[in-house]
């Protein structure tokens, strides 16, 4: 096995049952994640982008066993995680942490900063008493907060500061991998840059690996080494962020990029936009074959048959589209 | 000054809270010409929405109060109007679109009823005429099969479609001005692009003026002709969009543009971050509200609040310091 690979996800599927009626019978499944495969190398940042409902958060949560996949494999440091019992998984939970989207909902309002950041240390019996307090203060400093804040409650902080507390909590167990689930989308523009810069510095300092989930393509480009684009439960394109943004291949990626505004009126005037029509189809009954075919400008009959697989079209640049693998 | 459609002068709005009075808007002046699109940009709490709600009489009193200023629409002061008059203005002269369509609609009334109601009340059309016009309007904003959807309820529409219905409702009495308060913030980028294109085409077709409020500087670049940046309840910079993006003058605008990742960025650029937090306005600021976070700060910034002054044709800035020389402006 490749030593460089920290996390490998293979054909992951997470379905949620839909219950109806008095007897709560299962009438269908929301196919939130429908066959996703990717790897994350040690020390890199993989960006996972897509619109709401594409399954990017579900993918991230499945890695932490927050939801149970119906099939597929997740290897972390060559150890398969999906079948593990909760007790066997515990050591891995220490090494995989998460930063959540909403800094208002992800902190317990009745716990002080010391309790929130210190709790994981206590659970894993890594620290207690006076040492615990000191260690928590150390982590606060690391994320750019004053150590004096240690006895305060979440409501005394702004959104950006709360997100820093969430980051401190994730760092407390010295994890290898951090799943960042839209960590900045609830913050103001000027504060977003503060948090992104902090995440980048921490990565360098502590040799962290990130799975960075976001919907903001410009921000993902900024922080990621490689980027995977998701649509309706599947990855449609995966490449280094340089390649992907210079030469998006999948029609969905192209449309997504052309929808992102650029802060320059001159460029905006000259841009040729591909505007997608319609909405994303429902994930409980996705289109047959390629999930994107109903909104795709290039779609032909073949697209409706079997779901296209991710193909390497140039070095390290993968895309799942019939029109491209045929040279179109 | 006949070519000014809307002119806001020295508007001030406060909110009384148990912790003290918050001075949300502290003397904002801006003008809107016919057919023009004005972008108002700022972070949350800078007073951009409150300014617009104030001029339309939509600030709940108490706790809010418009304490000073004028809002002249075609020579008439909106702030002095009676409830019935301002209601008429809100319907047929100035339409407004909000961020979250689901909280704006009444969930137990059909879309057809809600969109057509202004026509019956303010234009005195019959129910049937009103419904016919509603169908036309829904078609114009791109709702597929509008006739069949008249009897649907708001929750039966997707986020993007709901926003289209809200635009239809704002435009149903053909207003002169459309105020859009972060209408695309809750939407995905591809749907945002659809809505922006829709509003642009409607603007060209119906010839209305637009005030577009947003925190997204990228969005304004391709949409507005002129923009105003707000901070701490003040307009701190105002210019045509080309000038604003090519040569921003105020340190806050410079910081905002620098903190923005771009799709066409060079790889590895470090984002400029503006340290610190926006002010909480328990006192009306007497010094520059941005001074605390500003890298260009000089002594004068802590003593006096700069007012907007002209630096270039049509480009106005409220700052004591010239960002190029880092010296005090004369």
XYZ file of C-alpha atoms in Angstrom:
658
model
C 0.000 0.000 0.000
C 1.127 3.494 -0.747
C 2.647 5.037 2.377
C 1.565 8.499 1.321
C -2.121 7.725 1.397
C -3.803 8.562 4.698
C -7.414 7.978 3.724
C -8.862 5.912 0.916
C -12.592 5.822 0.224
C -13.850 3.143 -2.164
C -17.272 3.083 -3.764
C -18.945 4.577 -0.704
C -22.745 4.524 -0.671
C -24.873 6.155 2.010
C -28.650 5.891 1.588
C -31.236 7.296 3.961
C -34.609 5.509 4.145
C -37.797 7.494 3.517
C -40.613 6.463 5.867
C -44.275 7.006 5.067
C -47.639 6.246 6.634
C -48.776 5.087 10.044
C -46.486 2.050 10.078
C -43.465 4.064 8.955
C -42.862 1.651 6.099
C -39.832 2.355 3.966
C -41.050 3.650 0.624
C -37.722 4.623 -0.903
C -34.198 5.814 -0.264
C -32.488 9.171 -0.558
C -29.299 8.224 -2.348
C -27.215 10.869 -0.623
C -23.856 9.355 -1.552
C -23.941 6.971 -4.494
C -20.574 5.394 -5.161
C -17.842 7.837 -4.196
C -14.131 6.945 -4.341
C -11.133 9.148 -3.563
C -7.868 9.177 -1.650
C -6.296 11.806 0.565
C -2.525 11.925 0.897
C -0.730 12.784 4.080
C -0.392 16.528 4.590
C -2.552 17.591 1.687
C -5.918 19.303 1.514
C -8.609 17.700 -0.589
C -11.454 20.068 -1.394
C -14.913 18.596 -1.833
C -17.225 21.014 -3.642
C -20.768 20.859 -4.845
C -24.138 22.467 -4.408
C -26.419 21.820 -1.471
C -27.737 18.293 -1.368
C -24.930 16.784 -3.458
C -23.770 14.563 -0.594
C -20.508 16.273 0.288
C -21.317 16.625 3.995
C -22.701 13.079 4.183
C -19.422 11.807 2.722
C -17.455 13.690 5.378
C -19.684 12.470 8.169
C -19.464 8.851 6.995
C -15.689 8.968 7.553
C -16.330 9.775 11.213
C -19.011 7.105 11.442
C -21.727 9.703 12.039
C -23.786 7.789 9.532
C -23.604 4.210 8.386
C -22.782 3.483 4.746
C -24.805 0.720 3.066
C -21.742 -0.368 1.113
C -18.209 0.706 0.315
C -14.939 0.811 2.165
C -13.052 3.500 4.058
C -9.376 2.806 4.743
C -7.590 5.037 7.230
C -3.896 4.276 7.490
C -4.652 0.921 5.786
C -7.214 -0.030 8.415
C -10.759 -0.576 7.184
C -13.177 1.546 9.232
C -16.658 0.673 7.975
C -17.054 -2.683 9.714
C -15.363 -1.686 12.978
C -17.280 -1.827 16.229
C -17.540 1.395 18.214
C -14.919 0.271 20.734
C -12.438 -0.769 18.038
C -13.096 2.544 16.273
C -12.356 4.682 19.326
C -8.592 5.049 18.734
C -9.346 6.259 15.222
C -11.911 8.758 16.435
C -9.024 10.456 18.237
C -7.096 10.735 14.973
C -9.988 12.004 12.852
C -11.673 15.204 13.988
C -14.251 17.517 12.554
C -14.882 21.262 12.366
C -18.524 22.100 11.865
C -20.303 24.649 9.725
C -22.367 26.520 12.246
C -20.284 27.976 15.078
C -23.486 28.853 16.922
C -24.916 25.328 16.967
C -21.720 23.322 17.372
C -20.726 24.657 20.795
C -22.676 23.765 23.916
C -23.931 27.091 25.343
C -23.706 25.788 28.912
C -20.072 24.735 28.718
C -17.152 27.104 29.193
C -14.332 27.164 26.670
C -12.247 25.078 29.047
C -14.927 22.424 29.288
C -15.528 22.343 25.536
C -11.895 22.182 24.476
C -10.854 20.115 27.492
C -13.554 17.445 27.290
C -11.867 15.325 24.612
C -8.619 15.444 26.605
C -10.438 14.204 29.682
C -12.294 11.456 27.834
C -9.058 10.089 26.408
C -7.360 10.594 29.801
C -4.638 12.691 28.279
C -4.742 15.470 30.819
C -6.518 16.630 33.964
C -6.571 19.256 36.709
C -4.178 22.177 36.434
C -2.451 20.669 33.437
C -5.724 20.513 31.571
C -6.327 24.198 32.097
C -2.821 25.015 30.884
C -3.167 22.799 27.888
C -6.496 24.352 26.900
C -4.893 27.792 27.207
C -2.110 26.573 24.929
C -4.625 25.556 22.273
C -6.439 28.879 22.583
C -3.191 30.684 21.872
C -2.527 28.379 18.961
C -5.803 29.423 17.293
C -5.236 33.103 18.034
C -7.452 33.610 21.079
C -6.378 35.096 24.382
C -5.709 32.432 27.077
C -7.778 34.585 29.435
C -10.935 33.500 27.622
C -10.687 30.035 29.132
C -13.599 30.450 31.572
C -15.969 32.236 29.239
C -19.133 30.889 27.649
C -19.797 30.695 23.874
C -22.306 33.585 23.855
C -19.506 35.976 24.804
C -17.769 35.383 21.477
C -18.368 36.482 17.904
C -18.904 33.993 15.078
C -15.270 34.029 13.989
C -14.033 33.548 17.543
C -16.447 30.676 18.086
C -15.142 28.999 14.970
C -11.640 29.329 16.443
C -12.874 27.562 19.592
C -14.264 24.796 17.365
C -10.853 24.519 15.710
C -9.120 24.370 19.113
C -11.441 21.550 20.137
C -10.624 19.622 16.965
C -6.877 20.142 17.526
C -6.925 19.094 21.181
C -6.472 15.393 20.423
C -3.644 16.022 17.936
C -5.506 14.426 15.048
C -4.018 13.432 11.686
C -7.082 14.208 9.617
C -9.564 17.023 10.110
C -12.836 17.031 8.205
C -13.732 20.706 7.780
C -17.424 20.899 6.958
C -18.027 24.365 5.482
C -16.091 25.978 8.334
C -16.329 29.504 6.962
C -19.626 29.786 5.157
C -21.423 31.221 8.209
C -18.826 33.993 8.650
C -18.468 37.508 7.268
C -16.091 38.065 4.357
C -13.331 39.775 6.333
C -13.512 37.084 9.030
C -13.465 34.237 6.474
C -9.984 35.208 5.388
C -8.801 35.214 9.016
C -10.039 31.655 9.575
C -8.725 30.310 6.251
C -5.292 31.785 6.907
C -5.338 30.231 10.380
C -6.238 26.793 8.975
C -3.389 27.028 6.479
C -0.853 28.029 9.136
C -1.960 25.235 11.461
C -1.633 22.727 8.654
C 1.990 23.721 8.073
C 2.818 23.790 11.757
C 1.130 20.553 12.846
C 1.342 18.564 9.562
C -2.416 18.195 9.353
C -4.401 16.644 6.528
C -7.700 18.284 5.640
C -10.836 17.204 3.883
C -12.258 20.643 3.149
C -15.955 20.580 2.314
C -17.387 23.773 0.843
C -19.660 25.211 -1.786
C -17.550 28.297 -2.478
C -15.349 27.394 -5.449
C -13.038 30.376 -5.105
C -12.305 29.572 -1.471
C -11.791 25.856 -2.180
C -9.315 26.679 -4.900
C -7.470 28.837 -2.453
C -7.025 26.237 0.257
C -6.912 22.885 -1.583
C -4.139 20.930 -3.274
C -6.639 18.713 -5.063
C -10.350 19.222 -5.613
C -13.238 16.804 -6.145
C -16.479 18.127 -7.617
C -19.655 16.345 -6.549
C -23.064 16.299 -8.162
C -26.053 14.388 -6.805
C -24.101 11.842 -4.791
C -21.239 11.185 -7.199
C -17.849 12.692 -7.934
C -17.891 14.012 -11.488
C -14.362 15.398 -11.618
C -11.212 15.173 -9.529
C -7.918 16.918 -10.250
C -5.214 19.077 -8.755
C -6.680 22.458 -8.017
C -4.364 24.049 -10.582
C -5.523 21.717 -13.380
C -9.155 21.793 -12.413
C -9.444 25.560 -12.429
C -7.288 26.050 -15.495
C -9.042 23.348 -17.493
C -12.353 22.133 -16.130
C -13.492 19.192 -18.273
C -16.803 17.917 -17.001
C -19.735 19.990 -18.294
C -21.015 20.386 -14.733
C -17.686 21.713 -13.467
C -17.587 24.136 -16.381
C -21.089 25.389 -15.639
C -20.338 25.670 -11.944
C -17.233 27.740 -12.610
C -18.926 30.035 -15.033
C -21.621 30.700 -12.433
C -19.095 32.015 -9.919
C -18.811 35.790 -10.171
C -15.342 37.365 -10.372
C -14.792 40.666 -8.523
C -13.723 42.599 -11.589
C -16.267 44.425 -13.745
C -14.059 44.268 -16.871
C -13.723 40.482 -16.731
C -17.395 40.088 -15.880
C -18.372 42.035 -19.005
C -16.391 39.748 -21.301
C -17.329 36.436 -19.736
C -19.341 33.921 -21.644
C -21.673 32.313 -19.216
C -23.110 28.833 -19.372
C -26.236 29.109 -17.297
C -27.711 25.799 -16.240
C -31.464 25.612 -16.486
C -33.700 23.963 -13.951
C -32.974 22.636 -10.496
C -30.957 19.704 -9.190
C -33.144 16.563 -9.458
C -34.259 14.923 -6.242
C -31.792 12.435 -4.755
C -34.516 9.886 -3.945
C -35.049 9.283 -7.636
C -31.939 10.376 -9.523
C -31.865 10.170 -13.342
C -30.644 6.883 -14.787
C -27.083 6.677 -16.070
C -25.209 9.930 -15.640
C -26.967 11.909 -12.900
C -26.187 15.191 -14.631
C -27.667 14.300 -18.023
C -31.011 16.077 -17.422
C -29.262 19.464 -17.238
C -26.269 18.698 -19.432
C -25.855 20.571 -22.715
C -23.879 17.656 -24.229
C -26.120 14.753 -23.213
C -26.865 11.962 -25.745
C -28.559 8.535 -25.496
C -25.524 6.780 -24.077
C -25.633 9.032 -21.006
C -28.982 7.541 -19.941
C -27.716 3.942 -19.912
C -25.009 3.258 -17.352
C -23.410 5.632 -14.895
C -20.032 6.759 -16.288
C -16.956 5.842 -14.221
C -14.189 8.207 -13.225
C -11.559 7.993 -15.990
C -8.080 9.423 -15.937
C -8.151 11.758 -18.931
C -4.777 13.331 -18.321
C -2.224 12.868 -15.557
C -4.026 12.889 -12.204
C -7.091 14.457 -13.783
C -10.172 12.244 -13.470
C -13.589 12.891 -14.897
C -16.786 10.885 -15.221
C -18.280 11.773 -18.577
C -18.889 9.765 -21.758
C -18.458 12.786 -23.965
C -14.927 13.392 -22.705
C -13.588 9.843 -22.556
C -14.643 9.497 -26.198
C -12.473 12.484 -27.002
C -15.316 14.996 -27.301
C -32.226 67.819 -10.134
C -34.984 66.228 -12.134
C -32.994 63.127 -13.063
C -32.765 61.848 -9.498
C -35.366 59.215 -8.763
C -34.596 58.582 -5.119
C -32.490 60.690 -2.829
C -31.682 59.679 0.737
C -30.259 62.486 2.868
C -28.565 62.107 6.257
C -30.660 59.169 7.329
C -30.251 58.060 10.938
C -31.906 55.036 12.501
C -31.594 53.713 16.069
C -32.800 50.654 17.904
C -33.555 50.625 21.603
C -32.426 47.416 23.256
C -32.234 46.455 26.934
C -28.439 46.867 26.702
C -28.684 50.381 25.302
C -29.448 52.225 22.100
C -27.812 50.836 18.961
C -27.045 53.409 16.293
C -27.460 51.268 13.204
C -27.486 53.981 10.547
C -25.654 57.228 11.274
C -26.222 59.702 8.493
C -26.398 57.920 5.170
C -26.904 59.842 1.962
C -27.239 58.321 -1.477
C -28.915 58.998 -4.780
C -30.435 56.776 -7.416
C -30.973 57.747 -11.039
C -33.664 56.284 -13.295
C -32.555 53.005 -14.896
C -29.475 52.785 -12.720
C -28.347 49.769 -10.683
C -26.761 50.680 -7.369
C -24.963 48.047 -5.314
C -24.700 48.427 -1.555
C -21.981 46.290 -0.037
C -21.020 45.633 3.555
C -20.732 42.994 6.240
C -23.532 41.999 8.561
C -24.492 44.773 10.939
C -23.154 47.614 8.773
C -26.612 49.104 8.309
C -27.218 48.277 4.656
C -30.572 46.563 5.139
C -31.730 48.945 7.859
C -31.197 51.904 5.509
C -33.568 50.422 2.952
C -36.115 49.240 5.503
C -36.080 52.737 7.028
C -37.004 54.546 3.852
C -39.877 52.136 3.223
C -41.254 52.551 6.737
C -40.595 48.898 7.543
C -38.655 49.456 10.768
C -40.825 48.212 13.637
C -41.288 51.061 16.124
C -40.534 50.271 18.920
C -37.726 49.161 19.118
C -36.512 50.946 15.999
C -36.836 54.592 15.101
C -35.793 56.754 12.181
C -34.455 59.763 14.068
C -33.315 62.048 11.295
C -33.007 62.477 7.573
C -35.076 62.589 4.430
C -35.869 60.099 1.699
C -37.124 61.963 -1.332
C -38.835 59.881 -3.975
C -39.807 62.147 -6.881
C -39.732 65.107 -4.523
C -41.915 63.534 -1.854
C -40.462 62.635 1.532
C -41.185 58.963 2.186
C -40.415 59.384 5.873
C -43.231 61.914 6.343
C -45.913 59.858 4.631
C -48.969 58.409 6.316
C -49.245 54.627 6.603
C -51.726 54.385 3.747
C -49.531 56.475 1.439
C -46.317 54.596 2.147
C -48.185 51.332 1.638
C -49.140 52.496 -1.815
C -45.513 53.413 -2.536
C -44.304 50.016 -1.345
C -46.641 48.289 -3.685
C -46.635 50.244 -6.873
C -43.544 52.480 -6.790
C -40.821 50.606 -4.917
C -40.803 46.799 -4.819
C -38.651 44.841 -2.433
C -37.194 41.323 -2.550
C -35.795 39.696 0.583
C -33.179 37.115 1.396
C -35.341 34.310 2.670
C -38.469 33.762 0.573
C -39.876 31.089 2.860
C -40.344 33.471 5.787
C -41.650 36.225 3.538
C -44.578 34.331 2.061
C -47.671 33.387 3.980
C -47.470 29.580 4.102
C -51.245 29.008 4.132
C -52.143 31.111 1.087
C -51.597 30.003 -2.493
C -48.963 31.665 -4.629
C -51.640 32.896 -7.058
C -53.521 34.666 -4.269
C -50.402 36.275 -2.783
C -48.906 37.498 -6.034
C -52.175 38.854 -7.420
C -53.370 40.572 -4.248
C -51.597 43.924 -4.839
C -53.308 44.207 -8.238
C -56.735 43.874 -6.706
C -56.005 46.218 -3.814
C -53.960 48.956 -5.475
C -54.880 48.690 -9.143
C -58.559 47.773 -8.492
C -58.527 44.968 -11.035
C -61.109 42.195 -10.934
C -60.012 38.841 -9.567
C -59.871 37.311 -13.029
C -57.871 40.162 -14.578
C -55.477 40.045 -11.671
C -54.933 36.314 -12.074
C -54.319 36.707 -15.803
C -51.656 39.315 -15.158
C -50.152 37.116 -12.458
C -49.779 34.249 -14.912
C -48.044 36.609 -17.348
C -45.732 37.831 -14.623
C -44.864 34.330 -13.419
C -44.061 33.380 -16.979
C -41.834 36.443 -17.291
C -39.775 35.405 -14.259
C -39.374 31.903 -15.666
C -41.792 29.716 -13.726
C -42.612 26.711 -15.919
C -46.358 26.034 -16.450
C -47.435 29.130 -14.453
C -51.157 28.553 -14.850
C -51.014 25.180 -13.134
C -48.877 26.490 -10.307
C -51.214 29.300 -9.233
C -52.882 27.050 -6.680
C -49.618 25.741 -5.213
C -48.364 26.787 -1.795
C -44.930 28.332 -1.139
C -43.429 25.134 0.276
C -44.100 23.338 -2.995
C -41.518 25.490 -4.781
C -37.751 24.984 -4.684
C -35.544 27.775 -3.258
C -34.701 29.240 -6.653
C -38.298 29.075 -7.885
C -39.552 30.681 -4.672
C -37.146 33.558 -5.210
C -38.509 33.952 -8.742
C -42.057 34.105 -7.360
C -40.962 36.759 -4.883
C -39.489 38.815 -7.720
C -42.777 38.422 -9.601
C -44.636 39.663 -6.537
C -42.353 42.685 -6.161
C -42.739 43.581 -9.828
C -46.446 42.877 -10.263
C -47.476 46.561 -10.055
C -44.530 47.615 -12.278
C -42.566 49.637 -9.719
C -39.924 52.220 -10.644
C -37.409 50.853 -8.168
C -36.623 47.299 -7.127
C -34.795 46.915 -3.817
C -33.146 43.495 -3.582
C -31.869 42.618 -0.111
C -29.399 39.718 -0.509
C -31.859 37.807 -2.696
C -29.334 35.143 -3.723
C -27.443 34.577 -0.475
C -29.400 31.459 0.448
C -29.084 29.951 -3.036
C -26.511 27.739 -4.774
C -24.154 29.385 -7.250
C -25.777 27.969 -10.367
C -29.206 29.108 -9.143
C -27.713 32.462 -8.117
C -26.460 32.897 -11.675
C -29.974 32.161 -12.973
C -31.554 34.784 -10.693
C -28.936 37.428 -11.507
C -29.424 36.879 -15.237
C -33.181 37.088 -14.729
C -32.983 40.385 -12.857
C -30.617 41.823 -15.473
C -32.947 40.908 -18.331
C -35.992 42.253 -16.455
C -34.135 45.487 -15.785
C -33.356 45.956 -19.464
C -36.892 45.048 -20.444
C -38.836 47.035 -17.867
C -36.367 49.897 -17.473
C -36.476 50.013 -13.691
C -33.818 51.106 -11.226
C -32.350 48.549 -8.848
C -30.753 48.806 -5.435
C -28.970 45.503 -4.790
C -27.813 44.890 -1.217
C -25.190 42.184 -0.717
C -22.100 41.163 1.207
C -20.686 39.531 -1.913
C -18.339 41.922 -3.680
C -17.879 39.567 -6.630
C -21.553 39.581 -7.425
C -21.803 43.371 -7.698
C -18.978 43.562 -10.245
C -21.069 42.158 -13.063
C -24.376 43.623 -11.996
C -24.245 47.247 -10.855
C -23.093 50.479 -12.444
C -22.325 52.237 -9.191
C -21.674 50.926 -5.727
C -21.528 52.127 -2.146
C -19.545 50.398 0.600
C -20.965 50.687 4.105
C -19.291 50.241 7.486
C -20.555 50.978 10.978
C -23.671 52.726 9.735
C -21.858 55.033 7.322
C -21.227 55.019 3.602
C -17.429 55.026 3.516
C -16.847 54.837 -0.220
C -18.943 55.337 -3.306
C -17.917 55.054 -6.943
C -18.772 53.601 -10.345
C -17.937 49.867 -10.214
C -15.029 50.099 -12.677
C -13.299 52.707 -10.489
C -14.092 50.890 -7.292
C -12.494 47.603 -8.345
C -9.620 49.186 -10.272
C -8.675 51.774 -7.672
C -10.309 51.293 -4.282
C -9.429 54.163 -1.954
C -10.732 53.375 1.516
C -8.603 50.974 3.585
C -11.707 48.921 4.382
C -12.592 48.453 0.710
C -8.964 47.563 -0.012
C -9.087 44.970 2.784
C -12.391 43.524 1.626
C -11.168 43.083 -1.926
C -7.917 41.566 -0.677
C -9.690 39.123 1.596
C -11.715 37.780 -1.298
C -10.431 34.605 -2.944
C -10.866 34.791 -6.701
C -11.538 32.082 -9.212
C -8.758 33.531 -11.361
C -6.261 33.996 -8.521
C -2.587 33.244 -8.809
C -1.820 30.042 -6.905
C -0.669 30.465 -3.323
C -1.651 34.071 -2.724
C -2.187 34.723 0.967
C -5.530 36.318 1.688
C -5.403 39.722 3.303
C -7.321 39.501 6.517
C -8.800 42.465 8.312
C -7.980 41.822 11.951
C -10.476 42.560 14.673
C -14.236 42.753 14.587
C -16.828 45.197 13.269
C -17.901 47.738 15.919
C -21.018 47.409 18.054
C -22.644 50.804 17.805
C -23.862 51.647 21.287
C -22.613 55.201 20.745
C -22.842 57.202 17.595
C -19.205 57.137 16.446
C -17.389 60.449 16.782
C -14.161 59.130 15.279
C -13.686 57.020 12.181
C -15.601 53.749 12.857
C -12.937 51.705 11.053
C -9.945 53.313 12.827
C -9.549 50.440 15.300
C -8.943 47.853 12.555
C -7.158 50.137 10.099
C -3.500 49.719 9.086
C -3.278 53.248 7.764
C -4.494 54.917 10.944
C -3.143 58.348 11.881
C -3.853 60.476 14.914
C -6.663 62.387 13.325
C -8.661 59.180 12.753
C -9.234 58.790 16.501
C -10.407 62.366 16.877
C -12.694 63.150 13.975
C -14.963 61.139 11.736
C -14.179 61.904 8.085
C -17.103 62.755 5.839
C -17.399 61.695 2.204
C -15.396 63.871 -0.138
C -14.785 63.749 -3.847
C -11.387 62.296 -4.862
C -12.062 61.712 -8.512
C -15.043 62.379 -10.684
C -17.943 60.492 -9.095
C -15.590 58.708 -6.659
C -16.186 59.676 -3.038
C -14.316 58.410 0.023
C -14.594 59.020 3.759
C -10.988 58.727 4.937
C -8.328 61.053 6.275
C -5.496 59.101 4.710
C -4.450 58.753 1.105
C -3.749 55.019 0.662
C -1.006 55.602 -1.931
C 1.093 58.084 -0.004
C -0.102 56.931 3.421
C -0.206 60.600 4.294
C -3.051 62.718 5.450
C -5.218 64.038 2.659
C -5.158 67.766 2.228
